[in-house]
Coordinates of N, CA, C and O in Angstrom, one line a residue:
M1 N 20.3 34.8 -21.3 CA 20.7 33.4 -21.1 C 19.9 32.5 -22.0 O 18.7 32.5 -22.0
P2 N 20.6 31.6 -22.8 CA 19.9 30.8 -23.7 C 19.2 29.7 -23.0 O 19.6 29.1 -22.0
K3 N 18.0 29.4 -23.5 CA 17.2 28.3 -22.9 C 17.6 27.0 -23.5 O 17.9 26.8 -24.6
T4 N 17.6 26.0 -22.6 CA 17.9 24.6 -23.0 C 16.6 24.0 -23.4 O 15.5 24.2 -22.9
P5 N 16.7 23.1 -24.4 CA 15.5 22.4 -24.9 C 14.9 21.5 -23.8 O 15.7 20.9 -23.1
L6 N 13.6 21.4 -23.8 CA 13.0 20.5 -22.8 C 13.1 19.1 -23.2 O 13.0 18.7 -24.4
R7 N 13.4 18.2 -22.3 CA 13.5 16.8 -22.6 C 12.1 16.1 -22.4 O 11.3 16.6 -21.6
P8 N 11.8 15.1 -23.1 CA 10.5 14.4 -22.9 C 10.5 13.7 -21.5 O 11.5 13.4 -20.9
S9 N 9.3 13.6 -21.0 CA 9.1 13.1 -19.7 C 9.4 11.6 -19.7 O 9.0 10.9 -20.7
P10 N 10.0 11.0 -18.7 CA 10.3 9.6 -18.7 C 9.0 8.8 -18.4 O 8.1 9.4 -17.9
P11 N 9.0 7.5 -18.8 CA 7.8 6.7 -18.5 C 7.7 6.5 -17.0 O 8.6 6.6 -16.2
P12 N 6.4 6.3 -16.5 CA 6.2 6.1 -15.1 C 6.9 4.9 -14.6 O 7.0 3.9 -15.3
L13 N 7.4 4.9 -13.4 CA 8.1 3.7 -12.8 C 7.0 2.8 -12.2 O 6.1 3.3 -11.6
E14 N 7.2 1.6 -12.3 CA 6.4 0.6 -11.7 C 7.0 0.2 -10.4 O 8.2 -0.1 -10.3
A15 N 6.2 0.2 -9.3 CA 6.7 -0.2 -8.0 C 6.0 -1.5 -7.6 O 4.9 -1.8 -8.1
N16 N 6.5 -2.1 -6.6 CA 5.8 -3.3 -6.0 C 4.8 -2.8 -5.0 O 5.1 -2.7 -3.8
D17 N 3.6 -2.3 -5.5 CA 2.6 -1.7 -4.6 C 2.1 -2.7 -3.6 O 1.8 -2.3 -2.5
V18 N 2.0 -4.0 -3.9 CA 1.5 -4.9 -2.9 C 2.4 -5.0 -1.7 O 2.0 -5.0 -0.6
A19 N 3.7 -5.0 -1.9 CA 4.7 -5.0 -0.8 C 4.6 -3.7 0.0 O 4.7 -3.8 1.3
I20 N 4.5 -2.6 -0.6 CA 4.4 -1.3 0.1 C 3.2 -1.2 0.9 O 3.2 -0.9 2.1
V21 N 2.0 -1.5 0.3 CA 0.8 -1.5 1.1 C 0.7 -2.5 2.2 O 0.3 -2.3 3.3
G22 N 1.3 -3.7 1.9 CA 1.3 -4.8 2.9 C 2.2 -4.4 4.1 O 1.8 -4.6 5.2
G23 N 3.3 -3.7 3.8 CA 4.2 -3.3 4.9 C 3.5 -2.2 5.8 O 3.6 -2.2 7.0
G24 N 2.8 -1.3 5.1 CA 2.1 -0.2 5.9 C 1.0 -0.8 6.7 O 0.7 -0.4 7.8
T25 N 0.3 -1.8 6.1 CA -0.8 -2.4 6.8 C -0.3 -3.2 8.1 O -0.9 -3.1 9.2
A26 N 0.8 -3.9 7.9 CA 1.4 -4.6 9.0 C 1.8 -3.6 10.1 O 1.7 -3.8 11.3
L27 N 2.4 -2.4 9.7 CA 2.7 -1.4 10.7 C 1.5 -0.9 11.5 O 1.6 -0.6 12.7
W28 N 0.4 -0.7 10.8 CA -0.8 -0.3 11.5 C -1.2 -1.3 12.6 O -1.6 -1.0 13.7
F29 N -1.2 -2.6 12.2 CA -1.6 -3.6 13.2 C -0.6 -3.7 14.3 O -0.9 -4.0 15.5
V30 N 0.7 -3.6 14.0 CA 1.7 -3.6 15.1 C 1.5 -2.4 16.0 O 1.6 -2.5 17.3
A31 N 1.2 -1.2 15.5 CA 0.9 -0.1 16.3 C -0.3 -0.3 17.2 O -0.4 0.1 18.4
F32 N -1.3 -1.0 16.7 CA -2.5 -1.3 17.5 C -2.1 -2.2 18.6 O -2.5 -2.0 19.8
L33 N -1.4 -3.3 18.3 CA -0.9 -4.2 19.4 C 0.0 -3.5 20.4 O -0.1 -3.8 21.6
A34 N 0.8 -2.6 20.0 CA 1.7 -1.9 20.9 C 0.9 -0.9 21.8 O 1.3 -0.7 23.0
L35 N -0.2 -0.3 21.3 CA -1.0 0.6 22.1 C -2.0 0.0 23.0 O -2.5 0.6 24.0
L36 N -2.4 -1.3 22.6 CA -3.5 -1.9 23.4 C -3.2 -2.1 24.9 O -4.1 -1.8 25.7
P37 N -2.0 -2.4 25.3 CA -1.8 -2.5 26.8 C -1.9 -1.2 27.5 O -2.1 -1.1 28.7
F38 N -1.7 -0.1 26.8 CA -1.8 1.3 27.4 C -3.1 1.9 27.2 O -3.3 3.2 27.4
W39 N -4.2 1.2 26.8 CA -5.4 1.8 26.5 C -6.0 2.5 27.7 O -6.6 3.6 27.5
G40 N -5.9 2.0 28.9 CA -6.4 2.7 30.1 C -5.8 4.0 30.3 O -6.4 5.0 30.6
T41 N -4.4 4.0 30.2 CA -3.7 5.2 30.4 C -4.0 6.3 29.3 O -4.2 7.4 29.6
L42 N -4.1 5.8 28.1 CA -4.5 6.7 27.0 C -5.9 7.2 27.2 O -6.1 8.4 26.9
S43 N -6.8 6.4 27.7 CA -8.2 6.9 27.9 C -8.2 8.0 29.0 O -8.9 9.0 28.9
D44 N -7.4 7.8 30.0 CA -7.3 8.8 31.1 C -6.8 10.1 30.7 O -7.2 11.1 31.2
H45 N -6.0 10.1 29.6 CA -5.4 11.4 29.1 C -6.1 11.9 27.9 O -5.6 12.8 27.2
G46 N -7.3 11.3 27.5 CA -8.1 11.7 26.4 C -7.6 11.2 25.1 O -8.0 11.8 24.0
H47 N -6.9 10.1 25.0 CA -6.4 9.6 23.8 C -6.8 8.1 23.6 O -6.1 7.3 23.0
G48 N -8.0 7.8 24.1 CA -8.4 6.4 24.1 C -8.8 5.9 22.7 O -8.9 4.7 22.5
S49 N -8.9 6.8 21.8 CA -9.2 6.3 20.4 C -8.0 5.9 19.6 O -8.2 5.4 18.5
W50 N -6.8 6.2 20.1 CA -5.6 5.9 19.3 C -5.5 4.4 18.9 O -5.2 4.1 17.7
P51 N -5.7 3.5 19.8 CA -5.6 2.1 19.3 C -6.7 1.7 18.3 O -6.4 1.0 17.3
W52 N -7.9 2.3 18.4 CA -8.9 2.0 17.4 C -8.6 2.7 16.1 O -9.0 2.2 15.0
I53 N -7.9 3.8 16.1 CA -7.5 4.5 14.8 C -6.5 3.6 14.1 O -6.6 3.4 12.9
C54 N -5.6 3.0 14.9 CA -4.6 2.0 14.3 C -5.3 0.8 13.8 O -4.9 0.3 12.7
L55 N -6.3 0.3 14.5 CA -7.0 -0.9 14.0 C -7.8 -0.5 12.7 O -7.8 -1.3 11.7
S56 N -8.4 0.6 12.6 CA -9.1 1.0 11.4 C -8.1 1.2 10.2 O -8.4 0.9 9.1
G57 N -6.9 1.8 10.6 CA -5.9 1.9 9.5 C -5.5 0.5 9.0 O -5.2 0.4 7.8
G58 N -5.3 -0.4 9.9 CA -5.0 -1.8 9.4 C -6.1 -2.4 8.5 O -5.9 -3.0 7.5
G59 N -7.4 -2.1 8.9 CA -8.5 -2.6 8.1 C -8.6 -2.0 6.8 O -8.8 -2.6 5.7
L60 N -8.4 -0.7 6.7 CA -8.3 0.0 5.4 C -7.1 -0.4 4.6 O -7.2 -0.5 3.4
G61 N -6.0 -0.8 5.3 CA -4.9 -1.3 4.6 C -5.2 -2.7 3.9 O -4.7 -3.0 2.8
L62 N -6.0 -3.5 4.6 CA -6.4 -4.7 4.0 C -7.2 -4.5 2.7 O -7.1 -5.2 1.7
I63 N -8.1 -3.5 2.7 CA -8.8 -3.1 1.5 C -7.9 -2.7 0.4 O -8.0 -3.0 -0.8
G64 N -6.9 -1.8 0.8 CA -5.9 -1.4 -0.2 C -5.1 -2.5 -0.7 O -4.7 -2.5 -1.9
L65 N -4.8 -3.5 0.1 CA -4.0 -4.7 -0.3 C -4.8 -5.4 -1.4 O -4.3 -5.9 -2.4
W66 N -6.1 -5.6 -1.1 CA -7.0 -6.3 -2.1 C -7.0 -5.5 -3.4 O -6.9 -6.1 -4.5
Y67 N -7.1 -4.2 -3.3 CA -7.1 -3.4 -4.5 C -5.8 -3.5 -5.3 O -5.8 -3.6 -6.5
C68 N -4.7 -3.4 -4.6 CA -3.4 -3.4 -5.3 C -3.2 -4.8 -6.0 O -2.6 -4.9 -7.1
R69 N -3.6 -5.9 -5.3 CA -3.5 -7.2 -6.0 C -4.4 -7.3 -7.2 O -3.9 -7.8 -8.2
A70 N -5.6 -6.8 -7.1 CA -6.5 -6.8 -8.3 C -5.9 -6.0 -9.4 O -6.0 -6.4 -10.6
R71 N -5.4 -4.8 -9.1 CA -4.8 -3.9 -10.1 C -3.6 -4.6 -10.8 O -3.4 -4.6 -12.0
R72 N -2.7 -5.2 -9.9 CA -1.5 -5.9 -10.5 C -1.9 -7.0 -11.4 O -1.4 -7.2 -12.5
D73 N -3.0 -7.8 -11.0 CA -3.4 -8.9 -11.9 C -4.1 -8.4 -13.1 O -3.9 -9.0 -14.2
A74 N -4.8 -7.3 -13.1 CA -5.4 -6.7 -14.3 C -4.4 -6.2 -15.2 O -4.5 -6.4 -16.5
I75 N -3.3 -5.6 -14.7 CA -2.2 -5.1 -15.6 C -1.6 -6.3 -16.3 O -1.3 -6.3 -17.5
A76 N -1.3 -7.4 -15.5 CA -0.7 -8.6 -16.1 C -1.6 -9.2 -17.2 O -1.1 -9.6 -18.2
R77 N -2.9 -9.2 -16.9 CA -3.8 -9.8 -17.9 C -3.8 -8.9 -19.2 O -3.9 -9.4 -20.3
G78 N -3.8 -7.6 -19.0 CA -3.8 -6.7 -20.1 C -2.5 -6.8 -21.0 O -2.6 -6.8 -22.2
R79 N -1.4 -7.0 -20.3 CA -0.1 -7.2 -21.0 C -0.1 -8.5 -21.8 O 0.4 -8.6 -22.9
A80 N -0.7 -9.6 -21.2 CA -0.8 -10.9 -21.8 C -1.7 -10.8 -23.0 O -1.4 -11.4 -24.0
A81 N -2.8 -10.1 -22.9 CA -3.7 -10.0 -24.0 C -3.1 -9.2 -25.2 O -3.4 -9.4 -26.3
A82 N -2.2 -8.2 -24.8 CA -1.6 -7.4 -25.8 C -0.4 -8.1 -26.5 O 0.2 -7.6 -27.4
G83 N 0.0 -9.3 -25.9 CA 1.1 -10.0 -26.5 C 2.4 -9.8 -25.8 O 3.4 -10.4 -26.2
S84 N 2.5 -8.9 -24.9 CA 3.7 -8.6 -24.2 C 3.7 -9.3 -22.9 O 3.0 -8.9 -22.0
T85 N 4.5 -10.3 -22.8 CA 4.5 -11.1 -21.5 C 5.5 -10.6 -20.6 O 5.6 -11.1 -19.5
S86 N 6.4 -9.7 -21.0 CA 7.4 -9.2 -20.1 C 7.1 -7.8 -19.6 O 7.1 -6.9 -20.3
P87 N 6.9 -7.7 -18.3 CA 6.6 -6.3 -17.7 C 7.8 -5.4 -17.9 O 8.9 -5.9 -18.0
T88 N 7.5 -4.1 -17.8 CA 8.6 -3.1 -18.0 C 9.6 -3.1 -16.8 O 10.7 -2.6 -17.0
N89 N 9.2 -3.5 -15.6 CA 10.1 -3.4 -14.5 C 10.9 -4.7 -14.2 O 11.5 -4.7 -13.2
G90 N 10.8 -5.7 -15.1 CA 11.7 -6.8 -14.9 C 11.1 -7.9 -14.0 O 11.7 -8.9 -13.8
E91 N 9.9 -7.7 -13.5 CA 9.3 -8.7 -12.6 C 8.5 -9.7 -13.5 O 8.1 -9.4 -14.6
A92 N 8.3 -10.9 -12.9 CA 7.5 -11.9 -13.6 C 6.1 -11.5 -13.6 O 5.6 -10.8 -12.7
P93 N 5.3 -11.8 -14.7 CA 3.9 -11.5 -14.7 C 3.2 -12.1 -13.5 O 3.5 -13.3 -13.2
A94 N 2.2 -11.4 -13.0 CA 1.5 -12.0 -11.8 C 0.5 -13.0 -12.3 O -0.2 -12.8 -13.3
T95 N 0.4 -14.1 -11.6 CA -0.6 -15.1 -11.8 C -1.5 -15.2 -10.6 O -1.0 -15.1 -9.5
R96 N -2.7 -15.5 -10.9 CA -3.7 -15.7 -9.8 C -3.9 -17.1 -9.4 O -4.1 -17.9 -10.3
S97 N -3.8 -17.5 -8.2 CA -4.0 -18.9 -7.8 C -5.1 -18.9 -6.8 O -4.8 -18.8 -5.6
D98 N -6.3 -19.0 -7.2 CA -7.5 -19.1 -6.3 C -7.8 -20.5 -6.0 O -7.8 -21.4 -6.6

């Protein structure tokens, strides 16, 4: 059977990481709030740590959100320094408003 030639790998896709991490972080906090009223019942059955696991997931998500925003801004600064002001995924370059 003849072999087909290999194609070059496509360039990596850019995703909206801030929205993805923000959504996951929000879900961790919603899970914490949903489990909090049942904390006593969960503790009685040996699962009292579940709400605190959700809270720590939300806290780690906030760190991830900070990281993704810093990464997005650094990529935008790098593109601006290189002279390319249009990102490859069609989004507007990120600007920081502190």
